[in-house]
Short mmCIF file of C-alpha atoms in Angstrom, two decimals:
data_model
loop_
_atom_site.label_atom_id
_atom_site.label_comp_id
_atom_site.label_asym_id
_atom_site.label_seq_id
_atom_site.Cartn_x
_atom_site.Cartn_y
_atom_site.Cartn_z
CA MET A 42 -59.82 10.90 37.04
CA ALA A 43 -61.92 12.80 34.51
CA LYS A 44 -65.65 12.64 34.92
CA THR A 45 -67.39 10.44 32.38
CA LYS A 46 -69.19 12.54 29.79
CA THR A 47 -72.29 11.22 28.04
CA ALA A 48 -74.70 12.48 25.40
CA TYR A 49 -77.79 11.26 23.60
CA PHE A 50 -77.68 10.53 19.86
CA CYS A 51 -80.48 9.92 17.37
CA GLN A 52 -79.87 6.52 15.75
CA SER A 53 -81.61 7.71 12.59
CA CYS A 54 -79.85 10.98 11.72
CA GLY A 55 -77.10 11.38 14.33
CA TYR A 56 -78.56 14.46 16.06
CA GLU A 57 -76.84 15.08 19.43
CA SER A 58 -78.67 16.18 22.55
CA ALA A 59 -77.64 16.72 26.17
CA LYS A 60 -80.80 14.96 27.40
CA TRP A 61 -83.14 12.24 26.20
CA LEU A 62 -85.89 13.33 23.79
CA GLY A 63 -88.91 11.39 22.68
CA LYS A 64 -89.00 12.94 19.20
CA CYS A 65 -85.91 13.95 17.23
CA PRO A 66 -86.12 17.65 16.25
CA ALA A 67 -84.00 17.01 13.15
CA CYS A 68 -85.64 14.01 11.46
CA SER A 69 -88.96 13.83 13.45
CA GLN A 70 -88.45 10.14 14.34
CA TRP A 71 -89.78 8.84 17.67
CA ASN A 72 -87.85 6.89 20.33
CA THR A 73 -84.53 6.92 18.47
CA PHE A 74 -82.30 8.53 21.14
CA VAL A 75 -79.75 6.37 22.97
CA GLU A 76 -77.17 7.35 25.55
CA GLU A 77 -73.49 7.03 24.61
CA ILE A 78 -70.21 7.78 26.37
CA ILE A 79 -68.31 10.42 24.44
CA GLU A 80 -65.37 11.18 26.78
CA LYS A 81 -62.15 11.03 24.75
CA SER A 82 -58.82 9.86 26.10
CA ALA A 83 -56.20 12.59 26.00
CA ASN A 84 -53.25 10.29 25.32
CA VAL A 85 -54.65 8.34 22.39
CA PRO A 86 -53.16 9.44 19.06
CA THR A 87 -55.07 9.90 15.84
CA TRP A 88 -54.26 7.85 12.75
CA LYS A 89 -50.89 9.56 12.61
CA SER A 90 -49.55 11.65 15.45
CA ALA A 91 -48.73 15.23 14.53
CA SER A 92 -45.05 15.97 15.00
CA GLY A 93 -43.21 19.26 14.74
CA THR A 94 -44.72 22.47 13.50
CA GLN A 95 -47.57 22.36 11.02
CA ARG A 96 -48.07 24.86 8.22
CA LEU A 97 -51.47 26.49 8.37
CA ASN A 98 -53.55 26.68 5.21
CA LYS A 99 -54.20 30.14 3.85
CA PRO A 100 -56.90 31.30 1.43
CA ASN A 101 -55.94 31.47 -2.24
CA ARG A 102 -57.61 33.38 -5.02
CA ILE A 103 -59.50 31.02 -7.34
CA ASP A 104 -57.58 32.13 -10.45
CA GLU A 105 -54.30 31.34 -8.68
CA ILE A 106 -55.26 27.72 -8.00
CA ARG A 107 -53.90 25.27 -10.55
CA SER A 108 -56.52 22.91 -11.92
CA ALA A 109 -55.46 19.31 -12.37
CA GLN A 110 -57.20 16.25 -13.71
CA GLU A 111 -57.80 13.70 -10.98
CA GLU A 112 -55.70 10.57 -11.26
CA ARG A 113 -57.67 7.39 -11.73
CA MET A 114 -56.61 3.82 -11.07
CA PRO A 115 -58.26 1.03 -13.11
CA THR A 116 -59.74 -1.69 -10.92
CA GLY A 117 -59.81 -4.49 -13.49
CA ASN A 118 -63.61 -4.53 -13.19
CA ALA A 119 -65.28 -2.72 -16.11
CA GLU A 120 -68.68 -2.43 -14.43
CA LEU A 121 -67.23 -0.97 -11.24
CA ASP A 122 -65.05 1.44 -13.23
CA ARG A 123 -68.12 2.66 -15.11
CA VAL A 124 -70.08 3.30 -11.90
CA LEU A 125 -67.11 5.08 -10.29
CA GLY A 126 -66.74 7.33 -13.34
CA GLY A 127 -63.70 5.73 -14.95
CA GLY A 128 -61.74 4.18 -12.11
CA LEU A 129 -60.54 4.79 -8.57
CA VAL A 130 -59.66 8.39 -7.70
CA THR A 131 -56.66 8.77 -5.39
CA GLY A 132 -57.68 9.84 -1.91
CA SER A 133 -61.36 9.05 -2.45
CA VAL A 134 -63.58 7.35 0.15
CA THR A 135 -66.31 5.09 -1.25
CA LEU A 136 -69.19 3.67 0.80
CA ILE A 137 -70.98 0.51 -0.43
CA GLY A 138 -74.29 -0.55 1.13
CA GLY A 139 -76.64 -3.43 0.47
CA GLU A 140 -78.77 -6.22 1.90
CA PRO A 141 -77.09 -8.99 3.94
CA GLY A 142 -75.81 -11.74 1.67
CA ILE A 143 -76.24 -9.71 -1.53
CA GLY A 144 -72.52 -9.95 -2.38
CA LYS A 145 -70.80 -6.81 -1.02
CA SER A 146 -67.89 -8.69 0.52
CA THR A 147 -67.55 -10.88 -2.57
CA LEU A 148 -67.40 -7.82 -4.82
CA MET A 149 -64.75 -6.14 -2.67
CA LEU A 150 -62.66 -9.31 -2.34
CA GLN A 151 -62.74 -9.75 -6.12
CA LEU A 152 -61.62 -6.14 -6.43
CA ALA A 153 -58.70 -6.80 -4.06
CA LEU A 154 -57.67 -9.89 -6.00
CA ASN A 155 -57.98 -8.27 -9.46
CA ILE A 156 -55.74 -5.24 -8.82
CA HIS A 157 -52.37 -6.84 -9.56
CA HIS A 158 -50.48 -3.58 -10.09
CA ALA A 159 -51.21 -2.18 -6.60
CA LYS A 160 -50.86 -3.29 -2.99
CA VAL A 161 -54.33 -3.87 -1.48
CA LEU A 162 -55.11 -4.25 2.23
CA TYR A 163 -58.43 -6.01 2.94
CA ILE A 164 -59.46 -5.42 6.57
CA SER A 165 -62.28 -7.56 7.93
CA GLY A 166 -63.97 -7.27 11.29
CA GLU A 167 -66.55 -9.95 10.55
CA GLU A 168 -64.63 -12.95 9.14
CA SER A 169 -61.46 -14.80 10.03
CA GLU A 170 -58.47 -15.04 7.72
CA GLN A 171 -59.29 -18.69 6.98
CA GLN A 172 -62.85 -17.81 5.91
CA ILE A 173 -61.62 -15.10 3.57
CA LYS A 174 -59.00 -17.46 2.12
CA MET A 175 -61.66 -20.10 1.40
CA ARG A 176 -63.86 -17.51 -0.36
CA ALA A 177 -60.88 -16.20 -2.34
CA GLU A 178 -60.07 -19.71 -3.60
CA ARG A 179 -63.68 -20.16 -4.66
CA ILE A 180 -64.05 -16.92 -6.63
CA THR A 181 -60.68 -16.72 -8.40
CA GLN A 182 -58.34 -19.07 -10.20
CA THR A 183 -55.23 -16.91 -9.86
CA SER A 184 -53.53 -15.73 -6.68
CA ASN A 185 -52.68 -12.07 -6.19
CA THR A 186 -49.54 -11.73 -4.09
CA ASN A 187 -50.25 -8.01 -3.63
CA CYS A 188 -53.44 -8.67 -1.62
CA TYR A 189 -53.03 -8.60 2.17
CA ILE A 190 -55.67 -9.72 4.70
CA LEU A 191 -56.02 -8.23 8.19
CA THR A 192 -58.66 -9.20 10.76
CA GLU A 193 -58.88 -6.27 13.16
CA THR A 194 -61.50 -3.90 14.59
CA SER A 195 -59.42 -1.31 16.45
CA THR A 196 -58.64 1.71 14.28
CA GLN A 197 -55.43 2.41 16.21
CA ASN A 198 -54.07 -1.09 15.45
CA ILE A 199 -55.26 -0.80 11.84
CA PHE A 200 -53.36 2.45 11.30
CA LYS A 201 -50.20 0.95 12.78
CA GLN A 202 -50.35 -1.86 10.21
CA ILE A 203 -51.13 0.61 7.44
CA GLU A 204 -48.04 2.69 8.29
CA GLN A 205 -45.86 -0.44 8.07
CA LEU A 206 -47.43 -1.90 4.92
CA GLU A 207 -48.17 1.36 3.04
CA PRO A 208 -50.96 -0.08 0.82
CA ASN A 209 -52.26 1.60 -2.35
CA VAL A 210 -55.91 0.64 -1.66
CA VAL A 211 -57.65 -0.05 1.66
CA ILE A 212 -60.93 -1.98 2.00
CA ILE A 213 -62.88 -1.99 5.30
CA ASP A 214 -65.44 -4.74 5.90
CA SER A 215 -67.38 -3.27 7.57
CA ILE A 216 -67.41 0.24 9.05
CA GLN A 217 -69.97 -0.81 11.71
CA THR A 218 -67.49 -3.28 13.25
CA LEU A 219 -64.69 -0.77 13.84
CA HIS A 220 -64.15 1.03 17.12
CA SER A 221 -61.87 3.88 18.11
CA SER A 222 -60.23 4.34 21.52
CA HIS A 223 -61.29 7.96 21.35
CA ILE A 224 -64.91 6.97 21.98
CA GLU A 225 -66.00 4.61 24.72
CA SER A 226 -69.34 3.64 23.19
CA THR A 227 -69.94 0.26 21.53
CA PRO A 228 -68.99 -0.49 17.88
CA GLY A 229 -71.74 0.39 15.44
CA SER A 230 -73.08 3.28 17.50
CA VAL A 231 -73.55 6.71 15.96
CA SER A 232 -70.52 8.26 17.62
CA GLN A 233 -68.23 5.30 16.81
CA VAL A 234 -69.24 5.18 13.15
CA ARG A 235 -68.77 8.91 12.80
CA GLU A 236 -65.37 8.93 14.57
CA CYS A 237 -63.98 5.93 12.66
CA THR A 238 -65.12 7.35 9.33
CA ALA A 239 -63.56 10.73 10.16
CA GLU A 240 -60.20 9.07 10.93
CA LEU A 241 -60.30 7.04 7.70
CA LEU A 242 -61.32 10.12 5.72
CA LYS A 243 -58.37 12.08 7.12
CA PHE A 244 -56.02 9.19 6.32
CA ALA A 245 -57.31 8.94 2.72
CA LYS A 246 -56.96 12.65 2.02
CA GLU A 247 -53.51 13.05 3.59
CA THR A 248 -51.98 9.97 1.92
CA SER A 249 -53.99 9.99 -1.38
CA THR A 250 -55.02 6.39 -0.71
CA PRO A 251 -58.43 5.19 -1.98
CA VAL A 252 -60.56 3.68 0.79
CA PHE A 253 -63.62 1.44 0.40
CA LEU A 254 -66.10 1.15 3.28
CA ILE A 255 -68.72 -1.60 3.38
CA GLY A 256 -71.79 -0.45 5.30
CA HIS A 257 -74.77 -2.30 6.75
CA ILE A 258 -78.30 -1.16 5.98
CA THR A 259 -81.40 -0.87 8.17
CA LYS A 260 -84.70 -2.68 7.69
CA ASP A 261 -85.93 0.37 5.74
CA GLY A 262 -83.10 -0.03 3.20
CA ALA A 263 -81.08 3.02 4.34
CA ILE A 264 -77.39 2.74 5.21
CA ALA A 265 -77.05 2.17 8.96
CA GLY A 266 -75.51 4.90 11.06
CA PRO A 267 -75.94 8.65 10.99
CA LYS A 268 -76.94 10.34 7.74
CA ILE A 269 -73.80 12.43 8.01
CA LEU A 270 -71.87 9.27 7.06
CA GLU A 271 -73.12 9.58 3.48
CA HIS A 272 -72.23 13.29 3.43
CA MET A 273 -68.67 12.65 4.63
CA VAL A 274 -67.66 10.17 1.93
CA ASP A 275 -67.01 10.99 -1.73
CA THR A 276 -69.04 8.20 -3.32
CA VAL A 277 -72.06 6.18 -2.15
CA LEU A 278 -72.87 2.96 -4.01
CA GLN A 279 -75.92 0.74 -3.49
CA PHE A 280 -75.67 -2.97 -4.24
CA GLU A 281 -79.17 -4.22 -5.08
CA GLY A 282 -80.82 -7.39 -6.23
CA ASP A 283 -83.03 -10.29 -5.25
CA ARG A 284 -81.27 -13.24 -3.68
CA HIS A 285 -83.65 -15.52 -5.61
CA HIS A 286 -82.28 -14.15 -8.92
CA ILE A 287 -78.69 -14.28 -10.13
CA TYR A 288 -78.50 -10.65 -11.24
CA ARG A 289 -77.10 -7.87 -9.05
CA ILE A 290 -77.16 -4.14 -9.73
CA LEU A 291 -74.52 -1.69 -8.52
CA ARG A 292 -76.10 1.76 -8.49
CA SER A 293 -74.36 5.09 -7.84
CA ILE A 294 -76.30 7.33 -5.43
CA LYS A 295 -73.64 10.00 -4.91
CA ASN A 296 -70.39 10.56 -6.80
CA ARG A 297 -68.17 13.62 -6.51
CA PHE A 298 -65.95 12.41 -9.36
CA GLY A 299 -68.48 11.24 -11.93
CA ALA A 300 -72.13 10.85 -12.88
CA ALA A 301 -74.49 9.85 -10.07
CA ALA A 302 -76.83 7.87 -12.33
CA GLU A 303 -74.55 5.11 -13.58
CA LEU A 304 -75.42 1.45 -13.31
CA GLY A 305 -73.36 -1.74 -13.21
CA ILE A 306 -74.89 -5.20 -13.68
CA TYR A 307 -73.42 -8.46 -12.37
CA ALA A 308 -74.46 -12.10 -12.41
CA MET A 309 -73.90 -14.09 -9.22
CA HIS A 310 -72.53 -17.57 -9.86
CA GLY A 311 -70.98 -20.22 -7.66
CA ASN A 312 -67.51 -18.88 -8.42
CA GLY A 313 -68.35 -15.25 -7.65
CA LEU A 314 -69.71 -12.20 -9.46
CA ARG A 315 -69.38 -11.96 -13.23
CA GLU A 316 -69.78 -8.76 -15.22
CA VAL A 317 -72.71 -8.41 -17.64
CA SER A 318 -71.43 -6.33 -20.55
CA ASN A 319 -74.68 -6.36 -22.58
CA PRO A 320 -77.64 -6.16 -20.16
CA SER A 321 -80.21 -5.81 -22.96
CA GLU A 322 -79.76 -9.46 -23.92
CA ILE A 323 -80.48 -10.74 -20.41
CA LEU A 324 -83.44 -8.39 -19.86
CA LEU A 325 -85.22 -9.56 -23.02
CA SER A 326 -86.85 -12.99 -22.92
CA GLN A 327 -86.35 -15.34 -25.83
CA ARG A 328 -89.94 -16.46 -26.53
CA GLU A 329 -90.95 -18.73 -29.39
CA GLU A 330 -94.46 -17.31 -29.87
CA GLU A 331 -95.94 -13.85 -29.63
CA LEU A 332 -97.84 -13.23 -26.39
CA SER A 333 -100.17 -10.39 -25.50
CA GLY A 334 -99.20 -7.86 -22.84
CA ILE A 335 -95.45 -7.87 -23.59
CA THR A 336 -93.59 -4.94 -25.15
CA ILE A 337 -90.00 -3.69 -25.32
CA GLY A 338 -89.00 -0.21 -24.11
CA ALA A 339 -85.72 1.65 -24.67
CA THR A 340 -84.39 3.23 -21.47
CA LEU A 341 -81.18 4.87 -20.26
CA GLU A 342 -79.31 4.26 -17.02
CA GLY A 343 -76.58 6.87 -16.77
CA ALA A 344 -74.69 6.72 -20.06
CA ARG A 345 -75.84 3.18 -20.87
CA PRO A 346 -78.83 2.50 -23.15
CA MET A 347 -80.81 -0.65 -22.36
CA LEU A 348 -83.82 -2.40 -23.84
CA ILE A 349 -86.11 -3.85 -21.19
CA GLU A 350 -89.21 -5.98 -21.32
CA THR A 351 -92.44 -4.62 -19.83
CA GLN A 352 -95.16 -7.10 -18.97
CA ALA A 353 -98.79 -6.17 -18.28
CA LEU A 354 -101.80 -8.24 -17.28
CA VAL A 355 -105.33 -6.84 -17.41
CA SER A 356 -108.15 -9.03 -16.11
CA ASN A 357 -111.67 -8.73 -14.78
CA SER A 358 -111.83 -7.66 -11.16
CA ALA A 359 -112.90 -10.50 -8.89
CA TYR A 360 -113.51 -8.13 -5.96
CA GLY A 361 -115.33 -4.86 -5.52
CA THR A 362 -112.19 -2.72 -5.74
CA PRO A 363 -109.88 -3.28 -8.74
CA GLN A 364 -106.29 -4.15 -7.88
CA ARG A 365 -103.30 -2.12 -9.06
CA SER A 366 -99.81 -3.58 -8.71
CA ALA A 367 -96.48 -2.54 -10.24
CA THR A 368 -93.07 -4.21 -9.81
CA GLY A 369 -90.05 -2.15 -10.84
CA PHE A 370 -92.13 0.90 -11.80
CA ASP A 371 -93.76 3.75 -9.89
CA ILE A 372 -97.37 2.71 -9.25
CA ARG A 373 -98.49 6.34 -9.11
CA ARG A 374 -97.24 6.92 -12.63
CA MET A 375 -98.95 3.71 -13.76
CA ASN A 376 -102.24 4.99 -12.33
CA MET A 377 -101.72 8.26 -14.23
CA LEU A 378 -101.20 6.36 -17.51
CA LEU A 379 -104.34 4.30 -16.84
CA ALA A 380 -106.31 7.52 -16.32
CA VAL A 381 -104.98 8.88 -19.64
CA LEU A 382 -106.07 5.71 -21.45
CA GLU A 383 -109.55 5.91 -19.95
CA LYS A 384 -110.08 9.65 -20.43
CA ARG A 385 -108.44 10.19 -23.83
CA CYS A 386 -108.91 6.80 -25.53
CA GLY A 387 -112.13 5.46 -23.99
CA PHE A 388 -110.81 2.19 -22.55
CA ARG A 389 -112.82 1.03 -19.52
CA LEU A 390 -109.90 0.14 -17.23
CA SER A 391 -111.36 1.42 -13.96
CA ILE A 392 -113.19 -1.89 -13.46
CA LYS A 393 -110.19 -4.05 -14.36
CA ASP A 394 -107.30 -5.46 -12.34
CA VAL A 395 -104.00 -4.21 -13.77
CA PHE A 396 -100.63 -5.78 -12.96
CA LEU A 397 -97.34 -4.44 -14.32
CA ASN A 398 -93.88 -6.00 -14.15
CA ILE A 399 -90.47 -4.85 -15.38
CA ALA A 400 -88.69 -8.08 -16.31
CA GLY A 401 -85.24 -8.80 -14.92
CA GLY A 402 -85.86 -7.44 -11.43
CA ILE A 403 -84.65 -3.89 -12.12
CA LYS A 404 -86.34 -0.61 -11.20
CA VAL A 405 -86.92 1.98 -13.92
CA GLU A 406 -87.68 5.67 -13.43
CA ASP A 407 -87.12 6.79 -17.02
CA PRO A 408 -90.37 8.29 -18.46
CA ALA A 409 -89.31 7.08 -21.92
CA ILE A 410 -90.90 3.68 -21.24
CA ASP A 411 -94.38 5.24 -20.84
CA LEU A 412 -95.32 4.32 -24.41
CA ALA A 413 -94.14 0.72 -23.98
CA ILE A 414 -96.23 0.41 -20.81
CA ILE A 415 -99.51 1.71 -22.26
CA VAL A 416 -99.11 -0.47 -25.36
CA ALA A 417 -98.52 -3.52 -23.13
CA ILE A 418 -101.64 -2.67 -21.10
CA ILE A 419 -103.84 -2.33 -24.21
CA SER A 420 -102.27 -5.44 -25.75
CA SER A 421 -103.29 -7.45 -22.67
CA HIS A 422 -106.71 -5.75 -22.49
CA GLU A 423 -107.54 -6.58 -26.12
CA ASP A 424 -105.55 -9.86 -26.06
CA MET A 425 -103.65 -8.82 -29.18
CA PRO A 426 -99.90 -9.49 -29.20
CA VAL A 427 -97.30 -6.96 -30.31
CA SER A 428 -94.41 -8.12 -32.48
CA SER A 429 -91.20 -8.83 -30.57
CA LYS A 430 -89.30 -6.90 -33.29
CA ILE A 431 -90.92 -3.59 -32.29
CA CYS A 432 -89.72 -1.35 -29.45
CA PHE A 433 -90.85 1.99 -28.03
CA ALA A 434 -89.10 5.12 -26.72
CA ALA A 435 -91.42 8.01 -25.85
CA GLU A 436 -93.09 9.76 -22.92
CA VAL A 437 -96.87 10.09 -22.68
CA GLY A 438 -98.46 13.35 -21.53
CA LEU A 439 -101.74 13.88 -19.70
CA SER A 440 -103.52 15.00 -22.87
CA GLY A 441 -102.48 11.83 -24.68
CA GLU A 442 -99.65 13.41 -26.66
CA ILE A 443 -96.41 11.57 -27.37
CA ARG A 444 -93.58 13.65 -25.95
CA ALA A 445 -89.91 13.69 -26.98
CA VAL A 446 -87.22 12.08 -24.78
CA ASN A 447 -83.54 12.88 -24.43
CA ARG A 448 -80.65 11.10 -26.18
CA ILE A 449 -82.95 9.39 -28.66
CA GLU A 450 -80.09 8.52 -31.03
CA GLN A 451 -78.46 6.25 -28.41
CA ARG A 452 -81.76 4.43 -27.89
CA ILE A 453 -82.24 3.96 -31.64
CA ALA A 454 -78.69 2.68 -32.09
CA GLU A 455 -79.15 0.12 -29.26
CA ALA A 456 -82.41 -1.13 -30.81
CA GLU A 457 -80.76 -1.41 -34.21
CA LYS A 458 -77.78 -3.30 -32.75
CA LEU A 459 -80.10 -5.89 -31.19
CA GLY A 460 -81.92 -6.52 -34.50
CA PHE A 461 -85.26 -4.73 -34.02
CA ASP A 462 -87.24 -3.83 -37.15
CA LYS A 463 -89.22 -0.81 -35.87
CA ILE A 464 -89.03 1.74 -33.10
CA PHE A 465 -91.87 4.10 -32.19
CA ILE A 466 -90.66 7.59 -31.22
CA SER A 467 -92.19 11.05 -30.87
CA SER A 468 -92.64 13.24 -33.93
CA TYR A 469 -90.81 16.00 -32.06
CA ASN A 470 -87.72 13.82 -31.65
CA VAL A 471 -86.80 13.66 -35.34
CA LYS A 472 -85.70 17.27 -35.62
CA GLY A 473 -81.98 17.73 -36.05
CA PHE A 474 -80.76 14.30 -37.15
CA ASP A 475 -80.78 12.19 -40.30
CA LYS A 476 -83.29 9.34 -40.24
CA ASN A 477 -81.76 7.71 -43.32
CA LYS A 478 -78.56 6.70 -41.54
CA TYR A 479 -80.43 4.03 -39.57
CA LYS A 480 -81.45 0.66 -40.98
CA ILE A 481 -84.20 0.30 -38.39
CA GLN A 482 -87.57 1.80 -39.39
CA LEU A 483 -88.45 4.91 -37.39
CA VAL A 484 -92.19 5.29 -36.78
CA THR A 485 -92.99 8.85 -35.64
CA VAL A 486 -96.24 9.46 -33.77
CA ALA A 487 -97.79 12.48 -32.06
CA LYS A 488 -100.88 11.01 -30.31
CA ILE A 489 -101.71 7.72 -28.62
CA GLU A 490 -104.42 7.05 -31.20
CA GLU A 491 -101.78 6.96 -33.97
CA VAL A 492 -99.87 4.26 -32.06
CA PHE A 493 -102.94 2.07 -31.62
CA ALA A 494 -103.94 2.54 -35.27
CA ALA A 495 -100.48 1.49 -36.47
CA LEU A 496 -100.32 -1.57 -34.19
CA PHE A 497 -103.89 -2.83 -33.87
CA GLY A 498 -105.60 -1.26 -36.91
#
């Protein structure tokens, strides 16, 4: 009998060590090493046993390699297709992570039920077939006869069923529940997750079958398992949202076949997830009267322009130290904008409490909403409302200058489509395009003082 072989793995990054260590030399985390059995059985086959002689790959000169456009399969879900870069790429492996109960399994089951032109195998290690059937009846009105359900956790049994069924798309829910006979450690451990993902990756590449992996996340919000898991797959998607709100955001973190900054928006209803084709309408509140501290900013998420509502509240500080709070926006950048307003414009904000909120529960990193934020702050500070028919698209510099932003024409077109009367942009953004082709009024400014003079007099 072979001697049992063990090793120690870091649960944070997957670093392997022959002995226990208090601090991981790779990621500098403390007390993350656990012992796992790594002895492999010699008689256990991989996903498909190698038979006969195999042809070895040889190096080819780059000009001799034929370039080919990757084949894409439409999923029947416009938001998911946009985030993936136009559809499913054959042989790709996609990892989807998110909070428990956010809707990952619902999204994947809807995907399996919507692809009528392909055979889909939905493999679950967490739910029974009856549970999945009940959820499928709740979220869809039509039955897809090409969707097959399998409740299994052993990769060897899964690959046997795959060889018999020969599906066009495989969905795994979830990768942390699978275990391989190659590794004797428990499911969800670093070595098991890495081994199961490697087998699925090899299967996807050799058979050109798209594979979806649902992954758990840790309490810090990172995908559970070794960091190498995200490096192994082709695409990493993050499903975000607040369970107290109906809106969910599908964000692309890594994509080898498309842009890594795309965004898909869904609304969670009792009968499943529904696509939101025009997010600007849901992110703008329909208010009957003008209120101070509310402005509209034009932002971009990937290739999609959106108009979002920024809300600011400035009040007298009730304590010795003024409070600063930002939801959906970087608080360090908010503090920088407050310093610009105090230094360049003379507003005494250092003794005020300032609260900032991006409506709709989304997070924005686009600097083009800087101008909308400072106008909302001054509007609340002076208690003077800004018209709901005015929007802003410009970055603010440390000297108080209004800087140009990229793809300004898309932002202007989105504001015009939604019926806005004016849009404030940088004077340096008007070079190179015709202002007369827009019905919306373009207000060009170069300094913050010009914005305040035009709005507040």
